[in-house]
Amino acid sequence: MQPVFAPHPLSRFRRTRRTGALRDLTQEVRLSTSDLIWPVFVRDGTGLREPIASMPGVDRLSVDLVVEAAQMAQGLGIPAICLFPYTDPARKTADCAEAWNPDNLANRAIRAIKARVPDIAVMTDVALDPYNAHGHDGLVVDGEILNDETVEALVKMALVQAEAGADILGPSDMMDGRIGAMRAALEAAGHRHVAILSYAAKYASAFYGPFRDAVGATGALKGDKKTYQMNPANSDEALRLVARDLAEGADMVMVKPGMPYLDICRRVKDAFGAPTFAYQVSGEYAMIKGAALNGWIDGEKAMLESLIAFKRAGCDGILTYFAPEVARSLRA
Ligand code: PBG
């Protein structure tokens, strides 16, 4: 589209910026609480709330407090919550069997939320890193992250999560072929309504640092994730991955991290028109919070600006640790 406007002074762009009313009228996109998915960290125990040093304001919660958090989120109008378990290191093994234990922490949390707060959508993480002694998202044999064997494990994991009552499965592992395998298994098991939000374009990023602290994977991780997560220099490859995952049956797709990858969000939305999400990851949250706590930026304004950027880039929704804060700020 070629912009058309009269020469100055016939056209003055400041006319539509002059008052709040005119700015509201001409605003192109809006951020709403219904755009938010809130990621939360779950731990063992009861009545426990444990701060995460590198994510000020974010805590690991025991299952009973996760249920309370879900209740609060629902009260604020947040449509979905996404669960990440902090697994007891003693339960991490080379075969990652805890991942498909129907009574593991994540599955207990899903059941507890669905029993008490049935209307909030529960999203899960499908990847082996919380269960893997190596901290990798896949099975590791002789230093190699195996693809097809990992997909078999992920399918078992997805099925127990669906059984526990998850509404949305979030494969974050970046193995090839996992969406098709999971979709087929879910259909065969009668879980026709369980949706898949594929982490389709997930980059090998330094911005995941605080998250790995939060789930206790930092010390465990050997090496990096570059053989399965994307090269930050690539953009055409993101489109091929999204096309592949949609063709395999993904209902929604995600770009991750968020702010450094807004160009990818825009390309994905323009190319496919599918429900498109971005994950404003732990490092992005930590940067904004850290600067705000030091008084270097206005935290609330920076938070809202960082999120409207996702809407402008074409995203339908955002996974963000700010979700309750945003909901309260938008409500005020
Ligand atoms: C791993 C996973 C990661 C995140 C979500 N799922 C980290 C990684 O790939 O190492 C990162 C989220 C964040 O940084 O907020 N399955």
Short mmCIF file of C-alpha atoms and ligand atoms in Angstrom, two decimals:
data_model
loop_
_atom_site.label_atom_id
_atom_site.label_comp_id
_atom_site.label_asym_id
_atom_site.label_seq_id
_atom_site.Cartn_x
_atom_site.Cartn_y
_atom_site.Cartn_z
CA MET A 1 0.00 0.00 0.00
CA GLN A 2 1.41 3.36 -1.08
CA PRO A 3 0.68 6.02 1.61
CA VAL A 4 -1.24 8.98 0.17
CA PHE A 5 -1.22 12.36 1.87
CA ALA A 6 -1.38 16.01 0.91
CA PRO A 7 1.68 18.22 1.29
CA HIS A 8 2.14 20.28 4.43
CA PRO A 9 0.22 22.29 5.62
CA LEU A 10 -2.83 20.55 4.07
CA SER A 11 -1.77 17.46 5.92
CA ARG A 12 -0.52 17.75 9.46
CA PHE A 13 -0.09 14.40 11.21
CA ARG A 14 -0.18 16.13 14.57
CA ARG A 15 -3.92 16.86 14.16
CA THR A 16 -4.81 13.27 15.07
CA ARG A 17 -2.35 13.23 17.96
CA ARG A 18 -3.60 16.46 19.56
CA THR A 19 -5.94 15.03 22.21
CA GLY A 20 -6.43 11.76 24.00
CA ALA A 21 -9.77 11.28 22.24
CA LEU A 22 -8.24 11.67 18.79
CA ARG A 23 -5.31 9.43 19.69
CA ASP A 24 -7.75 6.75 20.88
CA LEU A 25 -9.81 7.03 17.70
CA THR A 26 -6.80 6.59 15.44
CA GLN A 27 -5.07 3.86 17.46
CA GLU A 28 -4.41 0.87 15.16
CA VAL A 29 -4.05 -2.05 17.61
CA ARG A 30 -4.99 -2.65 21.23
CA LEU A 31 -3.66 -4.81 24.01
CA SER A 32 -6.29 -6.57 26.03
CA THR A 33 -6.24 -8.96 28.96
CA SER A 34 -7.75 -11.58 26.66
CA ASP A 35 -4.45 -11.61 24.70
CA LEU A 36 -2.49 -13.03 27.63
CA ILE A 37 -1.16 -16.45 28.56
CA TRP A 38 0.50 -16.48 31.99
CA PRO A 39 3.48 -18.85 32.48
CA VAL A 40 3.86 -20.07 36.09
CA PHE A 41 6.46 -22.26 37.81
CA VAL A 42 5.28 -25.17 39.93
CA ARG A 43 7.17 -26.87 42.76
CA ASP A 44 6.53 -29.67 45.26
CA GLY A 45 5.06 -29.14 48.70
CA THR A 46 2.18 -27.20 50.22
CA GLY A 47 1.85 -23.52 51.02
CA LEU A 48 5.24 -22.81 49.46
CA ARG A 49 6.13 -19.70 47.51
CA GLU A 50 9.80 -19.46 46.56
CA PRO A 51 11.17 -16.32 44.84
CA ILE A 52 13.31 -16.69 41.71
CA ALA A 53 16.29 -14.33 42.10
CA SER A 54 16.74 -13.59 38.40
CA MET A 55 13.00 -12.93 37.86
CA PRO A 56 11.96 -10.35 40.48
CA GLY A 57 8.26 -10.70 41.28
CA VAL A 58 8.02 -14.28 39.95
CA ASP A 59 7.83 -17.22 42.40
CA ARG A 60 7.81 -20.97 42.22
CA LEU A 61 4.49 -22.07 43.70
CA SER A 62 3.37 -25.32 45.27
CA VAL A 63 0.29 -26.88 43.63
CA ASP A 64 -2.19 -25.44 46.16
CA LEU A 65 -0.86 -21.93 45.49
CA VAL A 66 -0.89 -22.51 41.73
CA VAL A 67 -4.61 -23.21 42.06
CA GLU A 68 -5.01 -19.90 43.91
CA ALA A 69 -2.97 -18.18 41.20
CA ALA A 70 -5.25 -19.67 38.54
CA GLN A 71 -8.28 -18.41 40.45
CA MET A 72 -6.77 -14.94 40.63
CA ALA A 73 -5.89 -15.02 36.92
CA GLN A 74 -9.41 -16.02 36.03
CA GLY A 75 -10.77 -13.20 38.19
CA LEU A 76 -8.57 -10.77 36.28
CA GLY A 77 -9.85 -12.08 32.93
CA ILE A 78 -6.64 -13.84 31.85
CA PRO A 79 -7.78 -16.69 29.57
CA ALA A 80 -4.89 -19.13 30.01
CA ILE A 81 -2.15 -20.25 32.35
CA CYS A 82 0.93 -22.23 31.26
CA LEU A 83 2.62 -24.62 33.71
CA PHE A 84 6.37 -25.24 34.05
CA PRO A 85 7.48 -27.73 36.71
CA TYR A 86 10.58 -27.47 38.86
CA THR A 87 11.42 -31.15 39.11
CA ASP A 88 13.24 -32.64 42.07
CA PRO A 89 16.76 -33.43 40.73
CA ALA A 90 16.40 -36.95 42.19
CA ARG A 91 13.64 -37.60 39.63
CA LYS A 92 15.77 -36.59 36.63
CA THR A 93 17.06 -39.60 34.69
CA ALA A 94 18.63 -40.37 31.31
CA ASP A 95 15.37 -41.90 30.02
CA CYS A 96 13.26 -38.98 31.38
CA ALA A 97 10.54 -41.40 32.53
CA GLU A 98 9.15 -38.86 35.01
CA ALA A 99 7.93 -36.87 31.97
CA TRP A 100 5.15 -39.39 31.30
CA ASN A 101 4.40 -40.25 34.93
CA PRO A 102 0.65 -39.48 35.19
CA ASP A 103 1.25 -38.26 38.76
CA ASN A 104 4.20 -36.00 38.09
CA LEU A 105 4.13 -32.44 39.38
CA ALA A 106 2.84 -30.90 36.13
CA ASN A 107 0.00 -33.42 35.80
CA ARG A 108 -1.01 -33.01 39.45
CA ALA A 109 -1.13 -29.25 38.91
CA ILE A 110 -3.28 -29.64 35.76
CA ARG A 111 -5.77 -31.83 37.64
CA ALA A 112 -5.88 -29.52 40.65
CA ILE A 113 -6.56 -26.45 38.49
CA LYS A 114 -9.16 -28.21 36.35
CA ALA A 115 -10.96 -29.41 39.50
CA ARG A 116 -11.18 -25.94 41.06
CA VAL A 117 -10.92 -23.43 38.19
CA PRO A 118 -12.32 -25.36 35.23
CA ASP A 119 -12.85 -22.40 32.92
CA ILE A 120 -9.28 -21.15 32.67
CA ALA A 121 -7.39 -22.80 29.80
CA VAL A 122 -4.42 -24.83 31.01
CA MET A 123 -1.42 -24.98 28.71
CA THR A 124 1.49 -27.34 29.25
CA ASP A 125 5.13 -27.60 28.26
CA VAL A 126 5.99 -30.67 26.20
CA ALA A 127 9.77 -31.10 26.32
CA LEU A 128 12.14 -33.30 28.29
CA ASP A 129 14.41 -30.67 29.86
CA PRO A 130 12.76 -30.63 33.32
CA TYR A 131 13.22 -34.42 33.52
CA ASN A 132 16.57 -34.84 31.82
CA ALA A 133 19.76 -35.16 33.85
CA HIS A 134 21.48 -33.33 30.94
CA GLY A 135 19.06 -30.38 30.87
CA HIS A 136 18.36 -30.98 27.17
CA ASP A 137 14.91 -31.02 25.56
CA GLY A 138 15.56 -34.45 24.06
CA LEU A 139 17.06 -37.83 24.93
CA VAL A 140 20.84 -37.70 24.89
CA VAL A 141 22.99 -40.66 23.79
CA ASP A 142 26.74 -40.25 23.42
CA GLY A 143 26.36 -36.49 23.34
CA GLU A 144 23.76 -36.58 20.55
CA ILE A 145 20.22 -35.29 21.07
CA LEU A 146 18.18 -38.03 19.43
CA ASN A 147 15.21 -36.92 17.34
CA ASP A 148 12.86 -39.80 16.62
CA GLU A 149 13.31 -41.50 20.00
CA THR A 150 12.58 -38.14 21.66
CA VAL A 151 9.40 -37.76 19.61
CA GLU A 152 8.19 -41.13 20.94
CA ALA A 153 8.83 -39.91 24.49
CA LEU A 154 7.08 -36.60 23.82
CA VAL A 155 4.01 -38.41 22.52
CA LYS A 156 3.77 -40.36 25.80
CA MET A 157 4.17 -37.11 27.71
CA ALA A 158 1.50 -35.35 25.63
CA LEU A 159 -0.99 -38.17 26.18
CA VAL A 160 -0.72 -38.08 29.98
CA GLN A 161 -1.10 -34.29 29.96
CA ALA A 162 -4.23 -34.58 27.81
CA GLU A 163 -5.50 -37.28 30.15
CA ALA A 164 -4.90 -34.96 33.13
CA GLY A 165 -7.14 -32.36 31.48
CA ALA A 166 -4.81 -29.97 29.64
CA ASP A 167 -6.55 -27.73 27.11
CA ILE A 168 -3.48 -26.70 25.12
CA LEU A 169 -0.26 -28.65 24.67
CA GLY A 170 2.86 -26.59 24.06
CA PRO A 171 5.65 -28.61 22.46
CA SER A 172 8.75 -26.47 23.11
CA ASP A 173 11.35 -29.08 22.17
CA MET A 174 12.03 -28.31 18.46
CA MET A 175 12.37 -31.97 17.44
CA ASP A 176 11.30 -32.70 13.85
CA GLY A 177 8.01 -34.48 13.35
CA ARG A 178 6.62 -34.10 16.86
CA ILE A 179 3.47 -32.19 15.92
CA GLY A 180 2.23 -34.85 13.48
CA ALA A 181 3.09 -37.67 15.87
CA MET A 182 1.32 -35.99 18.78
CA ARG A 183 -1.75 -35.05 16.77
CA ALA A 184 -2.16 -38.60 15.48
CA ALA A 185 -1.76 -40.06 18.98
CA LEU A 186 -4.22 -37.56 20.50
CA GLU A 187 -6.84 -38.35 17.83
CA ALA A 188 -6.36 -42.08 18.28
CA ALA A 189 -6.77 -41.75 22.07
CA GLY A 190 -9.97 -39.71 21.74
CA HIS A 191 -8.44 -36.38 22.76
CA ARG A 192 -9.86 -34.66 19.70
CA HIS A 193 -10.42 -31.33 21.41
CA VAL A 194 -6.99 -30.90 22.92
CA ALA A 195 -5.24 -28.10 21.01
CA ILE A 196 -1.58 -27.82 20.08
CA LEU A 197 0.25 -24.50 20.27
CA SER A 198 3.52 -25.34 18.59
CA TYR A 199 6.72 -23.55 19.54
CA ALA A 200 7.35 -23.54 15.79
CA ALA A 201 10.07 -20.89 15.51
CA LYS A 202 12.08 -21.19 18.69
CA TYR A 203 15.56 -19.73 18.62
CA ALA A 204 18.70 -20.82 20.49
CA SER A 205 18.67 -17.74 22.71
CA ALA A 206 20.62 -16.23 25.58
CA PHE A 207 17.34 -14.70 26.80
CA TYR A 208 16.23 -18.03 28.38
CA GLY A 209 18.80 -17.72 31.18
CA PRO A 210 16.47 -16.81 34.08
CA PHE A 211 13.95 -19.51 33.04
CA ARG A 212 16.63 -22.18 33.31
CA ASP A 213 17.27 -20.96 36.87
CA ALA A 214 13.55 -21.09 37.56
CA VAL A 215 13.17 -24.73 36.48
CA GLY A 216 16.53 -25.77 37.92
CA ALA A 217 18.09 -26.61 34.54
CA THR A 218 20.97 -24.14 34.60
CA GLY A 219 23.50 -26.36 36.37
CA ALA A 220 22.28 -29.43 34.52
CA LEU A 221 22.58 -28.17 30.95
CA LYS A 222 25.67 -29.47 29.16
CA GLY A 223 26.60 -27.36 26.15
CA ASP A 224 23.95 -25.47 24.19
CA LYS A 225 20.76 -26.19 22.23
CA LYS A 226 21.97 -25.10 18.81
CA THR A 227 21.44 -28.50 17.14
CA TYR A 228 17.69 -28.24 17.64
CA GLN A 229 16.77 -24.61 18.36
CA MET A 230 17.05 -22.08 15.52
CA ASN A 231 19.94 -19.88 14.51
CA PRO A 232 19.02 -16.26 15.43
CA ALA A 233 20.26 -15.18 11.99
CA ASN A 234 17.50 -17.08 10.17
CA SER A 235 14.08 -15.88 9.09
CA ASP A 236 13.08 -17.84 5.95
CA GLU A 237 13.66 -21.03 7.96
CA ALA A 238 11.06 -19.83 10.50
CA LEU A 239 8.45 -19.70 7.74
CA ARG A 240 9.30 -23.22 6.62
CA LEU A 241 9.01 -24.48 10.21
CA VAL A 242 5.64 -22.79 10.74
CA ALA A 243 4.36 -24.16 7.40
CA ARG A 244 5.52 -27.63 8.41
CA ASP A 245 3.93 -27.51 11.87
CA LEU A 246 0.61 -26.20 10.52
CA ALA A 247 0.64 -28.95 7.90
CA GLU A 248 1.19 -31.51 10.68
CA GLY A 249 -1.85 -30.25 12.59
CA ALA A 250 -0.73 -27.43 14.89
CA ASP A 251 -3.73 -25.25 15.83
CA MET A 252 -1.63 -22.24 16.81
CA VAL A 253 2.01 -21.31 16.39
CA MET A 254 4.56 -19.43 18.45
CA VAL A 255 7.64 -17.33 17.88
CA LYS A 256 10.14 -17.30 20.75
CA PRO A 257 11.79 -15.17 22.16
CA GLY A 258 9.60 -12.15 21.52
CA MET A 259 11.01 -8.65 21.35
CA PRO A 260 14.20 -9.42 19.36
CA TYR A 261 12.08 -11.43 16.87
CA LEU A 262 9.18 -9.10 16.03
CA ASP A 263 10.10 -9.28 12.33
CA ILE A 264 9.48 -13.04 12.49
CA CYS A 265 6.06 -12.52 14.11
CA ARG A 266 5.05 -10.18 11.30
CA ARG A 267 6.28 -12.50 8.55
CA VAL A 268 4.54 -15.51 10.11
CA LYS A 269 1.23 -13.70 10.53
CA ASP A 270 1.33 -12.28 6.99
CA ALA A 271 2.30 -15.59 5.39
CA PHE A 272 -0.19 -17.90 7.15
CA GLY A 273 -2.86 -15.89 8.98
CA ALA A 274 -2.87 -18.60 11.66
CA PRO A 275 -3.32 -17.84 15.37
CA THR A 276 0.14 -16.50 16.14
CA PHE A 277 1.68 -16.08 19.59
CA ALA A 278 4.94 -14.69 20.87
CA TYR A 279 6.69 -15.64 24.09
CA GLN A 280 8.11 -12.66 25.94
CA VAL A 281 10.72 -14.83 27.64
CA SER A 282 12.35 -14.73 31.05
CA GLY A 283 15.35 -12.63 29.96
CA GLU A 284 13.08 -10.01 28.42
CA TYR A 285 11.07 -9.87 31.64
CA ALA A 286 14.26 -9.67 33.73
CA MET A 287 15.65 -6.79 31.66
CA ILE A 288 12.52 -4.69 32.05
CA LYS A 289 12.07 -5.54 35.75
CA GLY A 290 15.74 -5.11 36.54
CA ALA A 291 15.93 -1.68 34.92
CA ALA A 292 12.65 -0.62 36.55
CA LEU A 293 13.77 -1.75 40.02
CA ASN A 294 16.91 0.34 39.59
CA GLY A 295 14.80 3.35 38.67
CA TRP A 296 16.30 3.48 35.18
CA ILE A 297 13.00 3.14 33.28
CA ASP A 298 9.32 3.43 34.14
CA GLY A 299 8.49 -0.26 34.59
CA GLU A 300 4.75 -0.07 33.95
CA LYS A 301 5.11 2.01 30.80
CA ALA A 302 7.94 -0.15 29.48
CA MET A 303 5.88 -3.29 30.16
CA LEU A 304 2.85 -1.98 28.26
CA GLU A 305 4.98 -0.66 25.38
CA SER A 306 6.82 -3.97 25.07
CA LEU A 307 3.48 -5.78 24.79
CA ILE A 308 1.69 -3.46 22.36
CA ALA A 309 4.67 -4.07 20.06
CA PHE A 310 3.59 -7.72 19.74
CA LYS A 311 0.09 -6.70 18.70
CA ARG A 312 1.51 -4.27 16.14
CA ALA A 313 3.72 -7.08 14.81
CA GLY A 314 0.61 -9.17 14.14
CA CYS A 315 0.46 -11.44 17.20
CA ASP A 316 -2.91 -12.64 18.46
CA GLY A 317 -1.55 -13.18 21.94
CA ILE A 318 1.51 -13.15 24.16
CA LEU A 319 2.92 -15.46 26.80
CA THR A 320 4.23 -13.09 29.45
CA TYR A 321 5.26 -13.24 33.11
CA PHE A 322 3.74 -9.76 33.37
CA ALA A 323 0.22 -11.11 32.74
CA PRO A 324 -1.38 -10.30 36.15
CA GLU A 325 0.39 -6.93 36.30
CA VAL A 326 -0.82 -6.09 32.79
CA ALA A 327 -4.36 -7.16 33.60
CA ARG A 328 -4.39 -4.90 36.67
CA SER A 329 -2.85 -2.03 34.76
CA LEU A 330 -5.38 -2.32 31.91
CA ARG A 331 -8.23 -2.51 34.39
CA ALA A 332 -7.14 0.63 36.30
C1 PBG B 1 12.48 -25.57 27.37
C2 PBG B 1 11.88 -24.21 27.52
C3 PBG B 1 12.61 -23.05 27.66
C4 PBG B 1 11.70 -22.01 27.80
C5 PBG B 1 10.43 -22.55 27.72
N1 PBG B 1 10.54 -23.93 27.53
C6 PBG B 1 14.07 -22.85 27.77
C7 PBG B 1 14.99 -23.50 26.85
O1 PBG B 1 14.65 -23.80 25.70
O2 PBG B 1 16.11 -23.73 27.28
C8 PBG B 1 12.11 -20.58 28.01
C9 PBG B 1 11.11 -19.65 28.53
C10 PBG B 1 11.68 -18.40 29.08
O3 PBG B 1 12.89 -18.10 28.98
O4 PBG B 1 10.89 -17.65 29.66
N2 PBG B 1 11.67 -26.56 26.96
#
